[in-house]
Amino acid sequence: MSTVERTPALHVRRRRAARAANEPPGRVPDELLGAVSVVVPCYNTSTVIAPVLRALVEETEGAIDEVLVIDNASTDGTPEVVRALIAESPLMAKRIRMLENPTNLGYGGSIKRGFRHLEVIAPYIAVMHSDAQCEAAGTILDMVEMFGRDPEPDVVLASRFVAGADTSDYNFVRSWANRFFNGFTRIVCGVSMSDAGTGIMLARTEAVQRMPLERLTSGYQFHPQLNLLFHSDPDLTIAEVPMEWRDAETSVRFSLVRYGLVLTRMLLRFGWRRRILRRDAADAVVLPFSGAGA
């Protein structure tokens, strides 16, 4: 089982306060300066994606080398918004790149496409959502700072449910459902995580390359599967940082009931194969589903 470190909430609050006051915060570790590439999957987020991308480029203290936008066949003009932002300045053109899926590959499919493009060139890979559910730059910097700790982590996950996180503007039903699946994952799969479904992460590329991405779903359950594998790898050190999480400002077709049913099936099958049949984690992951959506 992986080692898990958690950042004290007071430390995170002080760092955020320093950034808000324009005071010099803790330095980005030298090894991460210009070394982080961020995958930003998007689907019909034309009204909110520009501020997210601008923050990633302008407010991350030199940590980010590239922001790779994966547009999942949006129909609301999202690619045009991204292209306009790229044309806005030489800095945006240098830092932002967009890949457009010819068809909707699913949320997980977009992440996997981004990973495949970056894992051969980027020392560190992050994932950030395009729908402004968290403070993009601040959350990236909180995760980046963890790599200056001893021992250094291999993977940093941003958690909605660890001490210091704020979900006061997050839908109560979805918050409750996520907490339920945190407990369900622990009981069924034997893996304890404060936020089993988080999709906001930063990892050494080597850690991502250890994962059997081809076996993971292309649907919304991609991150619960990936997080299971991260935490099941005894050679990885996992760190967590608290984050603020709120409801998305855009509406995407998403059935919470269907998501829950598919995730339940996935976790039960993982637990059966891993704990009863004694398969290794990669073999315990199964592909009974696919899914569209960003």
CSV table of C-alpha atoms in Angstrom, one decimal:
chain,number,residue,atom,x,y,z
A,1,MET,CA,0.0,0.0,0.0
A,2,SER,CA,1.3,3.5,-0.8
A,3,THR,CA,2.4,6.0,1.8
A,4,VAL,CA,0.0,8.9,2.1
A,5,GLU,CA,1.1,12.4,3.3
A,6,ARG,CA,-1.3,15.2,4.0
A,7,THR,CA,-0.6,18.9,4.0
A,8,PRO,CA,-1.7,20.7,7.2
A,9,ALA,CA,-4.7,22.9,6.5
A,10,LEU,CA,-3.1,25.8,8.3
A,11,HIS,CA,-0.1,25.7,6.0
A,12,VAL,CA,-2.3,25.8,2.9
A,13,ARG,CA,-4.4,28.7,4.3
A,14,ARG,CA,-1.2,30.7,5.0
A,15,ARG,CA,0.1,30.1,1.5
A,16,ARG,CA,-3.2,31.1,-0.1
A,17,ALA,CA,-3.3,34.3,2.1
A,18,ALA,CA,0.2,35.2,1.0
A,19,ARG,CA,-0.8,34.8,-2.6
A,20,ALA,CA,-4.0,36.9,-2.1
A,21,ALA,CA,-1.9,39.7,-0.5
A,22,ASN,CA,0.7,39.5,-3.4
A,23,GLU,CA,3.4,38.6,-0.9
A,24,PRO,CA,6.1,36.2,-2.0
A,25,PRO,CA,4.8,32.7,-1.3
A,26,GLY,CA,6.9,29.5,-0.8
A,27,ARG,CA,9.1,29.0,-3.8
A,28,VAL,CA,8.2,26.5,-6.5
A,29,PRO,CA,10.8,23.7,-6.1
A,30,ASP,CA,13.6,24.2,-8.6
A,31,GLU,CA,12.9,20.9,-10.3
A,32,LEU,CA,9.4,21.9,-11.1
A,33,LEU,CA,10.1,25.3,-12.6
A,34,GLY,CA,8.9,25.0,-16.2
A,35,ALA,CA,8.5,21.2,-15.8
A,36,VAL,CA,4.7,20.8,-15.3
A,37,SER,CA,2.3,20.1,-18.2
A,38,VAL,CA,-1.4,20.3,-17.4
A,39,VAL,CA,-4.1,18.3,-19.2
A,40,VAL,CA,-7.4,20.2,-19.3
A,41,PRO,CA,-10.3,18.2,-20.7
A,42,CYS,CA,-13.3,20.2,-21.8
A,43,TYR,CA,-16.7,19.8,-23.2
A,44,ASN,CA,-19.1,22.7,-23.7
A,45,THR,CA,-17.3,25.1,-21.3
A,46,SER,CA,-17.0,28.1,-23.6
A,47,THR,CA,-18.3,30.5,-20.9
A,48,VAL,CA,-15.8,29.6,-18.2
A,49,ILE,CA,-12.7,28.0,-19.8
A,50,ALA,CA,-10.8,31.2,-20.6
A,51,PRO,CA,-10.3,32.4,-17.0
A,52,VAL,CA,-9.2,28.9,-16.0
A,53,LEU,CA,-6.6,28.8,-18.8
A,54,ARG,CA,-5.4,32.3,-18.2
A,55,ALA,CA,-4.9,31.6,-14.5
A,56,LEU,CA,-2.9,28.5,-15.3
A,57,VAL,CA,-0.6,30.4,-17.6
A,58,GLU,CA,-0.2,33.7,-15.7
A,59,GLU,CA,-0.6,32.8,-12.0
A,60,THR,CA,1.4,29.6,-11.4
A,61,GLU,CA,4.9,31.2,-10.7
A,62,GLY,CA,6.7,29.6,-13.6
A,63,ALA,CA,5.8,26.0,-12.8
A,64,ILE,CA,3.8,25.3,-15.9
A,65,ASP,CA,5.4,24.7,-19.3
A,66,GLU,CA,2.4,23.7,-21.2
A,67,VAL,CA,-1.4,23.6,-20.9
A,68,LEU,CA,-2.8,20.9,-23.1
A,69,VAL,CA,-6.5,21.4,-23.8
A,70,ILE,CA,-8.4,18.3,-25.0
A,71,ASP,CA,-11.7,19.4,-26.5
A,72,ASN,CA,-14.2,16.5,-26.5
A,73,ALA,CA,-16.2,17.5,-29.6
A,74,SER,CA,-17.8,20.5,-28.0
A,75,THR,CA,-20.8,22.0,-29.7
A,76,ASP,CA,-20.9,25.4,-28.0
A,77,GLY,CA,-17.9,27.1,-29.5
A,78,THR,CA,-15.4,26.1,-26.9
A,79,PRO,CA,-12.5,25.5,-29.4
A,80,GLU,CA,-13.1,28.9,-30.9
A,81,VAL,CA,-12.8,30.5,-27.4
A,82,VAL,CA,-9.5,28.6,-26.8
A,83,ARG,CA,-8.1,29.6,-30.2
A,84,ALA,CA,-9.0,33.3,-29.5
A,85,LEU,CA,-7.1,33.0,-26.2
A,86,ILE,CA,-4.1,31.5,-27.9
A,87,ALA,CA,-4.1,34.4,-30.3
A,88,GLU,CA,-4.3,36.9,-27.5
A,89,SER,CA,-0.6,37.1,-26.7
A,90,PRO,CA,2.7,35.4,-27.5
A,91,LEU,CA,2.7,34.0,-23.9
A,92,MET,CA,-0.7,32.3,-24.4
A,93,ALA,CA,0.5,31.0,-27.8
A,94,LYS,CA,3.6,29.6,-26.2
A,95,ARG,CA,1.9,27.9,-23.3
A,96,ILE,CA,-1.5,26.7,-24.6
A,97,ARG,CA,-2.0,23.9,-27.1
A,98,MET,CA,-5.3,22.3,-28.1
A,99,LEU,CA,-6.2,18.9,-29.4
A,100,GLU,CA,-9.7,18.4,-30.7
A,101,ASN,CA,-11.3,15.0,-30.5
A,102,PRO,CA,-13.1,14.2,-33.8
A,103,THR,CA,-15.8,12.5,-31.7
A,104,ASN,CA,-16.7,12.4,-28.0
A,105,LEU,CA,-14.1,10.0,-26.5
A,106,GLY,CA,-15.5,10.3,-23.0
A,107,TYR,CA,-14.0,12.1,-20.0
A,108,GLY,CA,-11.5,9.3,-19.3
A,109,GLY,CA,-10.8,9.0,-23.0
A,110,SER,CA,-9.8,12.7,-23.2
A,111,ILE,CA,-7.5,12.3,-20.1
A,112,LYS,CA,-5.8,9.2,-21.6
A,113,ARG,CA,-5.2,11.1,-24.9
A,114,GLY,CA,-3.6,13.9,-23.0
A,115,PHE,CA,-1.4,11.6,-21.0
A,116,ARG,CA,-0.3,9.8,-24.1
A,117,HIS,CA,0.8,13.1,-25.7
A,118,LEU,CA,2.6,14.4,-22.6
A,119,GLU,CA,4.3,11.3,-21.1
A,120,VAL,CA,7.1,11.4,-23.7
A,121,ILE,CA,8.0,15.0,-23.1
A,122,ALA,CA,6.8,16.2,-19.7
A,123,PRO,CA,8.6,15.4,-16.4
A,124,TYR,CA,5.4,16.2,-14.4
A,125,ILE,CA,1.7,15.8,-15.5
A,126,ALA,CA,-1.3,17.5,-13.9
A,127,VAL,CA,-5.0,17.4,-14.5
A,128,MET,CA,-7.2,20.4,-14.0
A,129,HIS,CA,-10.9,20.8,-15.0
A,130,SER,CA,-12.1,23.5,-17.3
A,131,ASP,CA,-15.3,24.4,-15.5
A,132,ALA,CA,-14.0,26.5,-12.7
A,133,GLN,CA,-15.0,24.2,-9.8
A,134,CYS,CA,-11.8,25.1,-8.0
A,135,GLU,CA,-9.2,27.8,-8.0
A,136,ALA,CA,-7.0,26.5,-10.8
A,137,ALA,CA,-3.8,28.3,-10.2
A,138,GLY,CA,-3.9,28.1,-6.4
A,139,THR,CA,-4.7,24.4,-6.4
A,140,ILE,CA,-1.8,23.7,-8.8
A,141,LEU,CA,0.6,25.6,-6.6
A,142,ASP,CA,-0.6,23.8,-3.5
A,143,MET,CA,0.2,20.5,-5.2
A,144,VAL,CA,3.5,21.8,-6.7
A,145,GLU,CA,4.7,22.8,-3.3
A,146,MET,CA,4.4,19.3,-2.0
A,147,PHE,CA,7.4,18.3,-4.1
A,148,GLY,CA,9.6,20.4,-1.9
A,149,ARG,CA,8.8,18.2,1.1
A,150,ASP,CA,10.8,15.3,2.4
A,151,PRO,CA,10.0,12.6,1.4
A,152,GLU,CA,9.0,13.9,-2.0
A,153,PRO,CA,5.8,12.4,-3.3
A,154,ASP,CA,5.2,10.6,-6.6
A,155,VAL,CA,1.6,11.7,-6.8
A,156,VAL,CA,-0.3,14.6,-5.3
A,157,LEU,CA,-4.1,14.5,-5.2
A,158,ALA,CA,-6.3,17.5,-4.3
A,159,SER,CA,-9.0,16.4,-1.9
A,160,ARG,CA,-12.4,17.8,-1.3
A,161,PHE,CA,-12.8,15.9,2.0
A,162,VAL,CA,-9.5,16.2,3.9
A,163,ALA,CA,-9.1,18.6,6.8
A,164,GLY,CA,-9.0,22.2,5.5
A,165,ALA,CA,-11.1,21.6,2.3
A,166,ASP,CA,-14.1,23.7,1.6
A,167,THR,CA,-17.2,22.3,-0.1
A,168,SER,CA,-19.7,24.8,1.3
A,169,ASP,CA,-20.7,25.8,-2.3
A,170,TYR,CA,-20.9,22.2,-3.5
A,171,ASN,CA,-24.2,20.4,-4.1
A,172,PHE,CA,-25.1,18.5,-0.9
A,173,VAL,CA,-26.3,15.4,-2.7
A,174,ARG,CA,-23.1,15.1,-4.8
A,175,SER,CA,-21.0,15.8,-1.7
A,176,TRP,CA,-22.9,13.1,0.2
A,177,ALA,CA,-22.6,10.6,-2.7
A,178,ASN,CA,-18.8,11.2,-2.9
A,179,ARG,CA,-18.4,10.6,0.9
A,180,PHE,CA,-20.5,7.4,0.6
A,181,PHE,CA,-18.2,6.1,-2.2
A,182,ASN,CA,-15.1,7.0,-0.1
A,183,GLY,CA,-16.4,4.6,2.6
A,184,PHE,CA,-17.6,2.0,0.0
A,185,THR,CA,-14.2,2.0,-1.6
A,186,ARG,CA,-12.5,1.4,1.8
A,187,ILE,CA,-14.8,-1.4,2.7
A,188,VAL,CA,-15.1,-3.2,-0.6
A,189,CYS,CA,-11.6,-2.6,-2.1
A,190,GLY,CA,-9.6,-2.3,1.1
A,191,VAL,CA,-8.1,1.1,0.0
A,192,SER,CA,-8.6,4.1,2.2
A,193,MET,CA,-8.7,7.5,0.5
A,194,SER,CA,-10.0,10.8,1.7
A,195,ASP,CA,-11.4,11.5,-1.8
A,196,ALA,CA,-11.6,8.4,-4.0
A,197,GLY,CA,-13.0,10.2,-6.9
A,198,THR,CA,-10.9,13.4,-7.1
A,199,GLY,CA,-9.8,14.3,-10.6
A,200,ILE,CA,-7.4,17.1,-9.7
A,201,MET,CA,-3.8,15.7,-9.5
A,202,LEU,CA,-0.1,16.2,-10.2
A,203,ALA,CA,2.2,13.3,-10.7
A,204,ARG,CA,5.7,12.4,-11.8
A,205,THR,CA,5.4,11.1,-15.3
A,206,GLU,CA,7.0,7.9,-14.2
A,207,ALA,CA,4.1,7.3,-11.9
A,208,VAL,CA,1.6,7.8,-14.7
A,209,GLN,CA,3.6,5.4,-16.9
A,210,ARG,CA,3.3,2.7,-14.3
A,211,MET,CA,-0.4,2.7,-14.7
A,212,PRO,CA,-2.2,0.4,-17.2
A,213,LEU,CA,-4.1,3.2,-18.8
A,214,GLU,CA,-5.4,1.0,-21.6
A,215,ARG,CA,-7.4,-1.0,-19.0
A,216,LEU,CA,-9.1,2.1,-17.6
A,217,THR,CA,-12.6,3.3,-18.5
A,218,SER,CA,-13.0,6.2,-20.9
A,219,GLY,CA,-16.0,7.3,-18.9
A,220,TYR,CA,-16.4,9.5,-15.8
A,221,GLN,CA,-15.2,6.6,-13.5
A,222,PHE,CA,-11.6,7.0,-14.9
A,223,HIS,CA,-10.3,8.8,-11.8
A,224,PRO,CA,-11.7,6.4,-9.2
A,225,GLN,CA,-10.0,3.6,-11.1
A,226,LEU,CA,-6.7,5.5,-11.5
A,227,ASN,CA,-6.7,6.5,-7.8
A,228,LEU,CA,-7.3,2.9,-6.8
A,229,LEU,CA,-4.2,1.9,-8.8
A,230,PHE,CA,-2.1,4.8,-7.4
A,231,HIS,CA,-2.9,3.8,-3.8
A,232,SER,CA,-2.4,0.1,-4.5
A,233,ASP,CA,1.1,0.6,-5.7
A,234,PRO,CA,3.5,0.0,-2.8
A,235,ASP,CA,6.3,1.8,-4.5
A,236,LEU,CA,4.5,5.1,-4.8
A,237,THR,CA,4.3,7.9,-2.2
A,238,ILE,CA,0.9,9.7,-2.4
A,239,ALA,CA,0.3,13.2,-0.9
A,240,GLU,CA,-2.9,15.1,-0.5
A,241,VAL,CA,-3.7,18.7,-0.3
A,242,PRO,CA,-7.1,20.3,0.6
A,243,MET,CA,-9.0,22.3,-2.0
A,244,GLU,CA,-12.0,24.4,-2.3
A,245,TRP,CA,-14.7,22.8,-4.5
A,246,ARG,CA,-17.9,24.3,-5.8
A,247,ASP,CA,-20.6,23.4,-8.3
A,248,ALA,CA,-19.7,23.8,-11.9
A,249,GLU,CA,-20.9,27.0,-13.6
A,250,THR,CA,-21.8,25.0,-16.7
A,251,SER,CA,-24.3,22.3,-17.2
A,252,VAL,CA,-23.3,19.0,-18.8
A,253,ARG,CA,-25.6,16.0,-19.2
A,254,PHE,CA,-24.7,13.7,-16.3
A,255,SER,CA,-26.7,11.1,-14.5
A,256,LEU,CA,-25.6,10.8,-10.9
A,257,VAL,CA,-27.6,7.6,-10.6
A,258,ARG,CA,-26.0,5.9,-13.6
A,259,TYR,CA,-22.6,7.1,-12.6
A,260,GLY,CA,-23.2,5.5,-9.1
A,261,LEU,CA,-24.4,2.2,-10.5
A,262,VAL,CA,-21.5,1.9,-12.8
A,263,LEU,CA,-19.0,2.9,-10.1
A,264,THR,CA,-20.6,0.4,-7.7
A,265,ARG,CA,-20.2,-2.4,-10.2
A,266,MET,CA,-16.6,-1.4,-10.9
A,267,LEU,CA,-15.7,-1.3,-7.2
A,268,LEU,CA,-17.3,-4.7,-6.4
A,269,ARG,CA,-15.5,-6.3,-9.3
A,270,PHE,CA,-12.2,-4.7,-8.3
A,271,GLY,CA,-12.7,-5.9,-4.7
A,272,TRP,CA,-13.6,-9.4,-5.7
A,273,ARG,CA,-10.6,-9.8,-8.0
A,274,ARG,CA,-8.1,-8.0,-5.7
A,275,ARG,CA,-9.2,-9.3,-2.2
A,276,ILE,CA,-10.8,-12.7,-3.0
A,277,LEU,CA,-9.0,-13.9,-6.1
A,278,ARG,CA,-5.7,-12.2,-5.1
A,279,ARG,CA,-5.1,-10.6,-8.4
A,280,ASP,CA,-2.7,-7.7,-8.6
A,281,ALA,CA,-4.2,-4.3,-8.9
A,282,ALA,CA,-3.8,-4.0,-12.6
A,283,ASP,CA,-5.5,-7.3,-13.2
A,284,ALA,CA,-8.2,-6.4,-10.8
A,285,VAL,CA,-9.2,-3.4,-13.0
A,286,VAL,CA,-11.8,-4.5,-15.5
A,287,LEU,CA,-13.4,-2.7,-18.5
A,288,PRO,CA,-17.1,-3.4,-18.3
A,289,PHE,CA,-18.1,0.1,-19.4
A,290,SER,CA,-17.3,3.1,-21.6
A,291,GLY,CA,-18.8,6.5,-21.5
A,292,ALA,CA,-19.2,9.7,-23.3
A,293,GLY,CA,-19.0,13.1,-21.8
A,294,ALA,CA,-16.2,15.6,-20.9
